[in-house]
Amino acid sequence: MLLTTLREEVLEANLELVRRGLVLYTFGNVSGIDRGEGLVAIKPSGVAYEELTPEQMVISDLSGKIVDGNLRPSSDLPTHIELYKHFPSIGGVAHTHSEFATAWAQAETPIPCYGTTHADSFHGAVPVTDRLSSAEIAGDYELETGTAICRTFSEIDPMTIPAVLVAGHAPFCWGPTAAEAAHNAVILEYVAKMASHTLSINAESRPLARELHDKHFLRKHGRNAYYGQVKTQ
Ligand SMILES: [Zn+2]
């Protein structure tokens, strides 16, 4: 079987979304990439999570050609591939229709950074894509969704804001691995929920001061990060 470890990682990341309450029925999908092989492992389309096995993960190349697997891949595979092609540092992509992040996507409103929980993971507001045009919707829709995400990040380093809201649809998140992409999807949902609560308490709430935002993001992710334990090799 091709890419045994990657299949297991991708399955585990998909199950993490279920455990964290981000997935209803078969909504959502996580993939991971083996950059050396140029191959992507993704959840199959429409299979119940409790029945998923590593063998059922579908293996595709970066042209979308299935190289291993009997099941159809998640229909969002072309979106995932577009992100892997344009964001060379990412190793995993997670897509959910989690309640609060999807509400912000439907409102076509970027999620401002109201607090340090947001700043710890996202170095700026979580952006929203433009709406897809009629031609993009009628054409290669899933690929165009990926293109719209990449356009949104033309001026943003995707490793500093590992999430986007697709207008009228839902979030896509990413990270160095499939597990970290799923982790970011969980954090995004939490941040989206708290931003909604913040605005419901005070509709005039102001985004966090830039200094505090930078402080929190950079102590975890910057070159001189010092949060957590020192990693030993
Ligand atoms: Zn979707």
mmCIF file of C-alpha atoms and ligand atoms in Angstrom:
data_model
loop_
_atom_site.group_PDB
_atom_site.id
_atom_site.type_symbol
_atom_site.label_atom_id
_atom_site.label_comp_id
_atom_site.label_asym_id
_atom_site.label_seq_id
_atom_site.Cartn_x
_atom_site.Cartn_y
_atom_site.Cartn_z
ATOM 1 C CA MET A 1 0.000 0.000 0.000
ATOM 2 C CA LEU A 2 1.316 3.428 -0.975
ATOM 3 C CA LEU A 3 2.109 6.006 1.719
ATOM 4 C CA THR A 4 0.984 4.004 4.758
ATOM 5 C CA THR A 5 2.046 6.623 7.307
ATOM 6 C CA LEU A 6 0.491 9.546 5.427
ATOM 7 C CA ARG A 7 -2.802 7.642 5.100
ATOM 8 C CA GLU A 8 -2.862 7.073 8.859
ATOM 9 C CA GLU A 9 -2.044 10.715 9.580
ATOM 10 C CA VAL A 10 -4.788 11.913 7.242
ATOM 11 C CA LEU A 11 -7.344 9.515 8.711
ATOM 12 C CA GLU A 12 -6.432 10.611 12.232
ATOM 13 C CA ALA A 13 -6.733 14.315 11.282
ATOM 14 C CA ASN A 14 -10.184 13.682 9.781
ATOM 15 C CA LEU A 15 -11.274 11.900 12.964
ATOM 16 C CA GLU A 16 -9.949 14.774 15.089
ATOM 17 C CA LEU A 17 -12.447 17.105 13.384
ATOM 18 C CA VAL A 18 -15.259 14.746 14.383
ATOM 19 C CA ARG A 19 -14.001 14.447 17.987
ATOM 20 C CA ARG A 20 -13.902 18.248 18.274
ATOM 21 C CA GLY A 21 -17.463 18.620 16.994
ATOM 22 C CA LEU A 22 -16.569 20.380 13.749
ATOM 23 C CA VAL A 23 -18.210 17.908 11.407
ATOM 24 C CA LEU A 24 -21.844 17.070 10.758
ATOM 25 C CA TYR A 25 -22.490 13.822 8.837
ATOM 26 C CA THR A 26 -19.827 13.638 6.082
ATOM 27 C CA PHE A 27 -19.174 17.393 5.754
ATOM 28 C CA GLY A 28 -15.511 18.272 5.766
ATOM 29 C CA ASN A 29 -12.287 16.719 4.607
ATOM 30 C CA VAL A 30 -8.610 16.695 5.466
ATOM 31 C CA SER A 31 -5.719 15.834 3.175
ATOM 32 C CA GLY A 32 -1.966 15.573 3.531
ATOM 33 C CA ILE A 33 0.860 15.672 1.020
ATOM 34 C CA ASP A 34 4.115 13.776 0.609
ATOM 35 C CA ARG A 35 6.218 16.486 -1.037
ATOM 36 C CA GLY A 36 8.960 14.036 -1.978
ATOM 37 C CA GLU A 37 6.560 11.825 -3.925
ATOM 38 C CA GLY A 38 4.308 14.687 -5.046
ATOM 39 C CA LEU A 39 1.294 12.699 -3.849
ATOM 40 C CA VAL A 40 -1.749 13.746 -1.837
ATOM 41 C CA ALA A 41 -3.822 11.510 0.464
ATOM 42 C CA ILE A 42 -7.413 12.643 1.020
ATOM 43 C CA LYS A 43 -10.588 11.340 2.588
ATOM 44 C CA PRO A 44 -12.924 9.532 0.182
ATOM 45 C CA SER A 45 -16.185 11.247 -0.724
ATOM 46 C CA GLY A 46 -19.326 10.527 1.276
ATOM 47 C CA VAL A 47 -18.038 7.673 3.480
ATOM 48 C CA ALA A 48 -19.192 7.815 7.129
ATOM 49 C CA TYR A 49 -16.325 8.772 9.427
ATOM 50 C CA GLU A 50 -16.853 5.806 11.744
ATOM 51 C CA GLU A 51 -16.264 3.456 8.810
ATOM 52 C CA LEU A 52 -13.106 5.113 7.498
ATOM 53 C CA THR A 53 -9.907 3.064 7.319
ATOM 54 C CA PRO A 54 -6.394 4.060 6.181
ATOM 55 C CA GLU A 55 -6.808 1.861 3.086
ATOM 56 C CA GLN A 56 -9.786 3.962 1.974
ATOM 57 C CA MET A 57 -7.791 7.188 1.787
ATOM 58 C CA VAL A 58 -7.469 8.131 -1.869
ATOM 59 C CA ILE A 59 -4.026 8.908 -3.299
ATOM 60 C CA SER A 60 -3.796 11.515 -6.049
ATOM 61 C CA ASP A 61 -0.953 13.204 -7.868
ATOM 62 C CA LEU A 62 -0.780 16.988 -8.227
ATOM 63 C CA SER A 63 -2.658 16.880 -11.519
ATOM 64 C CA GLY A 64 -5.636 15.303 -9.731
ATOM 65 C CA LYS A 65 -5.041 11.863 -11.232
ATOM 66 C CA ILE A 66 -5.896 9.059 -8.807
ATOM 67 C CA VAL A 67 -2.895 6.783 -8.429
ATOM 68 C CA ASP A 68 -4.201 4.516 -5.667
ATOM 69 C CA GLY A 69 -7.650 3.823 -4.274
ATOM 70 C CA ASN A 70 -10.978 2.374 -5.352
ATOM 71 C CA LEU A 71 -13.187 5.087 -3.907
ATOM 72 C CA ARG A 72 -13.829 8.554 -5.308
ATOM 73 C CA PRO A 73 -11.871 11.272 -3.512
ATOM 74 C CA SER A 74 -13.555 14.145 -1.691
ATOM 75 C CA SER A 75 -15.018 16.444 -4.330
ATOM 76 C CA ASP A 76 -12.910 19.283 -2.873
ATOM 77 C CA LEU A 77 -9.657 17.584 -3.960
ATOM 78 C CA PRO A 78 -8.965 20.195 -6.719
ATOM 79 C CA THR A 79 -9.161 22.961 -4.074
ATOM 80 C CA HIS A 80 -6.652 21.117 -1.874
ATOM 81 C CA ILE A 81 -4.300 20.555 -4.830
ATOM 82 C CA GLU A 82 -4.409 24.221 -5.781
ATOM 83 C CA LEU A 83 -3.347 25.148 -2.244
ATOM 84 C CA TYR A 84 -0.483 22.611 -2.267
ATOM 85 C CA LYS A 85 0.745 24.023 -5.567
ATOM 86 C CA HIS A 86 0.707 27.650 -4.452
ATOM 87 C CA PHE A 87 1.634 27.324 -0.779
ATOM 88 C CA PRO A 88 4.877 25.288 -0.892
ATOM 89 C CA SER A 89 5.357 25.219 2.909
ATOM 90 C CA ILE A 90 2.072 23.506 3.735
ATOM 91 C CA GLY A 91 1.739 19.767 4.317
ATOM 92 C CA GLY A 92 -1.950 19.459 5.139
ATOM 93 C CA VAL A 93 -5.313 21.067 4.337
ATOM 94 C CA ALA A 94 -8.530 20.865 6.388
ATOM 95 C CA HIS A 95 -11.987 21.936 5.245
ATOM 96 C CA THR A 96 -15.012 22.036 7.530
ATOM 97 C CA HIS A 97 -18.443 23.640 7.690
ATOM 98 C CA SER A 98 -17.988 24.327 11.406
ATOM 99 C CA GLU A 99 -20.788 26.503 12.731
ATOM 100 C CA PHE A 100 -19.235 29.826 13.694
ATOM 101 C CA ALA A 101 -16.464 30.008 11.090
ATOM 102 C CA THR A 102 -19.054 29.185 8.424
ATOM 103 C CA ALA A 103 -21.363 31.912 9.749
ATOM 104 C CA TRP A 104 -18.537 34.450 9.254
ATOM 105 C CA ALA A 105 -17.931 33.064 5.745
ATOM 106 C CA GLN A 106 -21.619 33.479 4.994
ATOM 107 C CA ALA A 107 -21.547 37.025 6.344
ATOM 108 C CA GLU A 108 -18.519 37.587 4.050
ATOM 109 C CA THR A 109 -16.785 39.274 6.961
ATOM 110 C CA PRO A 110 -13.119 38.796 7.920
ATOM 111 C CA ILE A 111 -12.687 37.706 11.545
ATOM 112 C CA PRO A 112 -10.894 40.573 13.331
ATOM 113 C CA CYS A 113 -8.371 39.746 16.016
ATOM 114 C CA TYR A 114 -10.173 40.666 19.230
ATOM 115 C CA GLY A 115 -7.859 38.863 21.609
ATOM 116 C CA THR A 116 -4.684 36.945 22.249
ATOM 117 C CA THR A 117 -6.315 33.565 21.539
ATOM 118 C CA HIS A 118 -6.665 34.698 17.927
ATOM 119 C CA ALA A 119 -3.210 36.330 17.919
ATOM 120 C CA ASP A 120 -1.550 33.113 19.121
ATOM 121 C CA SER A 121 -2.484 31.356 15.855
ATOM 122 C CA PHE A 122 -3.380 33.972 13.231
ATOM 123 C CA HIS A 123 -1.185 37.006 12.579
ATOM 124 C CA GLY A 124 -3.983 39.277 11.363
ATOM 125 C CA ALA A 125 -7.679 39.114 10.603
ATOM 126 C CA VAL A 126 -8.764 35.839 8.985
ATOM 127 C CA PRO A 127 -9.601 36.977 5.439
ATOM 128 C CA VAL A 128 -12.579 36.227 3.211
ATOM 129 C CA THR A 129 -12.285 35.416 -0.479
ATOM 130 C CA ASP A 130 -14.095 37.344 -3.168
ATOM 131 C CA ARG A 131 -17.277 35.731 -4.438
ATOM 132 C CA LEU A 132 -16.727 33.401 -7.368
ATOM 133 C CA SER A 133 -17.986 34.721 -10.695
ATOM 134 C CA SER A 134 -20.767 32.954 -12.604
ATOM 135 C CA ALA A 135 -18.169 31.633 -15.052
ATOM 136 C CA GLU A 136 -16.028 30.278 -12.192
ATOM 137 C CA ILE A 137 -19.052 28.562 -10.622
ATOM 138 C CA ALA A 138 -20.125 27.069 -13.948
ATOM 139 C CA GLY A 139 -16.572 26.042 -14.820
ATOM 140 C CA ASP A 140 -14.107 24.068 -12.744
ATOM 141 C CA TYR A 141 -15.758 25.111 -9.480
ATOM 142 C CA GLU A 142 -13.523 23.366 -6.941
ATOM 143 C CA LEU A 143 -10.351 24.455 -8.739
ATOM 144 C CA GLU A 144 -11.661 28.036 -8.923
ATOM 145 C CA THR A 145 -12.344 27.933 -5.188
ATOM 146 C CA GLY A 146 -8.643 27.183 -4.711
ATOM 147 C CA THR A 147 -7.694 29.951 -7.122
ATOM 148 C CA ALA A 148 -9.874 32.425 -5.199
ATOM 149 C CA ILE A 149 -8.127 31.429 -1.950
ATOM 150 C CA CYS A 150 -4.677 31.892 -3.531
ATOM 151 C CA ARG A 151 -5.714 35.337 -4.869
ATOM 152 C CA THR A 152 -6.734 36.316 -1.335
ATOM 153 C CA PHE A 153 -3.224 35.389 -0.146
ATOM 154 C CA SER A 154 -1.312 37.193 -2.907
ATOM 155 C CA GLU A 155 -0.061 39.683 -0.282
ATOM 156 C CA ILE A 156 -0.239 37.440 2.808
ATOM 157 C CA ASP A 157 2.182 34.718 3.910
ATOM 158 C CA PRO A 158 -0.118 31.682 4.286
ATOM 159 C CA MET A 159 2.016 30.371 7.163
ATOM 160 C CA THR A 160 1.181 33.443 9.262
ATOM 161 C CA ILE A 161 -2.586 33.175 8.721
ATOM 162 C CA PRO A 162 -3.252 29.470 8.109
ATOM 163 C CA ALA A 163 -6.979 29.881 7.411
ATOM 164 C CA VAL A 164 -9.427 31.537 5.049
ATOM 165 C CA LEU A 165 -13.182 31.962 4.811
ATOM 166 C CA VAL A 166 -14.531 31.146 1.360
ATOM 167 C CA ALA A 167 -17.336 33.640 0.726
ATOM 168 C CA GLY A 168 -20.760 32.056 1.099
ATOM 169 C CA HIS A 169 -19.192 28.652 1.753
ATOM 170 C CA ALA A 170 -16.979 27.805 4.728
ATOM 171 C CA PRO A 171 -13.389 27.798 6.019
ATOM 172 C CA PHE A 172 -10.290 26.109 4.653
ATOM 173 C CA CYS A 173 -7.290 25.793 6.971
ATOM 174 C CA TRP A 174 -3.783 24.447 6.474
ATOM 175 C CA GLY A 175 -0.549 23.748 8.290
ATOM 176 C CA PRO A 176 2.794 21.957 8.061
ATOM 177 C CA THR A 177 1.017 18.590 8.510
ATOM 178 C CA ALA A 178 -2.525 17.205 8.223
ATOM 179 C CA ALA A 179 -2.720 17.136 12.030
ATOM 180 C CA GLU A 180 -1.756 20.798 12.279
ATOM 181 C CA ALA A 181 -4.259 21.738 9.559
ATOM 182 C CA ALA A 182 -7.009 20.049 11.605
ATOM 183 C CA HIS A 183 -5.702 21.751 14.774
ATOM 184 C CA ASN A 184 -5.944 25.141 13.041
ATOM 185 C CA ALA A 185 -9.519 24.344 11.964
ATOM 186 C CA VAL A 186 -10.410 23.688 15.617
ATOM 187 C CA ILE A 187 -8.723 26.909 16.783
ATOM 188 C CA LEU A 188 -10.402 28.887 13.994
ATOM 189 C CA GLU A 189 -13.830 27.670 15.071
ATOM 190 C CA TYR A 190 -13.096 28.665 18.674
ATOM 191 C CA VAL A 191 -11.827 32.094 17.605
ATOM 192 C CA ALA A 192 -14.850 32.629 15.311
ATOM 193 C CA LYS A 193 -17.195 31.723 18.165
ATOM 194 C CA MET A 194 -15.503 34.099 20.589
ATOM 195 C CA ALA A 195 -15.469 36.926 18.014
ATOM 196 C CA SER A 196 -19.243 36.464 17.631
ATOM 197 C CA HIS A 197 -19.702 36.558 21.412
ATOM 198 C CA THR A 198 -17.442 39.616 21.683
ATOM 199 C CA LEU A 199 -19.560 41.516 19.168
ATOM 200 C CA SER A 200 -22.791 40.415 20.820
ATOM 201 C CA ILE A 201 -21.560 41.887 24.135
ATOM 202 C CA ASN A 202 -20.242 45.064 22.528
ATOM 203 C CA ALA A 203 -20.827 45.710 18.833
ATOM 204 C CA GLU A 204 -18.193 48.464 19.030
ATOM 205 C CA SER A 205 -15.438 46.121 20.253
ATOM 206 C CA ARG A 206 -12.060 47.088 18.857
ATOM 207 C CA PRO A 207 -9.414 44.757 17.445
ATOM 208 C CA LEU A 208 -6.442 43.992 19.665
ATOM 209 C CA ALA A 209 -3.632 46.558 19.718
ATOM 210 C CA ARG A 210 -1.038 45.726 17.062
ATOM 211 C CA GLU A 211 1.751 45.464 19.645
ATOM 212 C CA LEU A 212 -0.100 42.826 21.666
ATOM 213 C CA HIS A 213 -1.157 40.977 18.531
ATOM 214 C CA ASP A 214 2.459 40.858 17.314
ATOM 215 C CA LYS A 215 3.728 39.904 20.770
ATOM 216 C CA HIS A 216 1.463 36.871 21.015
ATOM 217 C CA PHE A 217 1.951 35.607 17.472
ATOM 218 C CA LEU A 218 5.714 36.064 17.451
ATOM 219 C CA ARG A 219 6.398 34.530 20.863
ATOM 220 C CA LYS A 220 4.883 31.326 19.462
ATOM 221 C CA HIS A 221 5.840 31.460 15.787
ATOM 222 C CA GLY A 222 8.550 34.081 15.261
ATOM 223 C CA ARG A 223 12.229 33.461 14.760
ATOM 224 C CA ASN A 224 12.757 34.039 18.481
ATOM 225 C CA ALA A 225 9.720 32.075 19.640
ATOM 226 C CA TYR A 226 9.899 31.132 23.306
ATOM 227 C CA TYR A 227 6.409 29.740 24.071
ATOM 228 C CA GLY A 228 6.194 26.097 25.188
ATOM 229 C CA GLN A 229 9.058 23.667 25.734
ATOM 230 C CA VAL A 230 12.330 23.581 23.848
ATOM 231 C CA LYS A 231 12.089 20.952 21.117
ATOM 232 C CA THR A 232 14.730 18.233 21.355
ATOM 233 C CA GLN A 233 15.634 16.360 18.189
HETATM 234 ZN ZN ZN B 1 -17.511 22.734 1.729
#
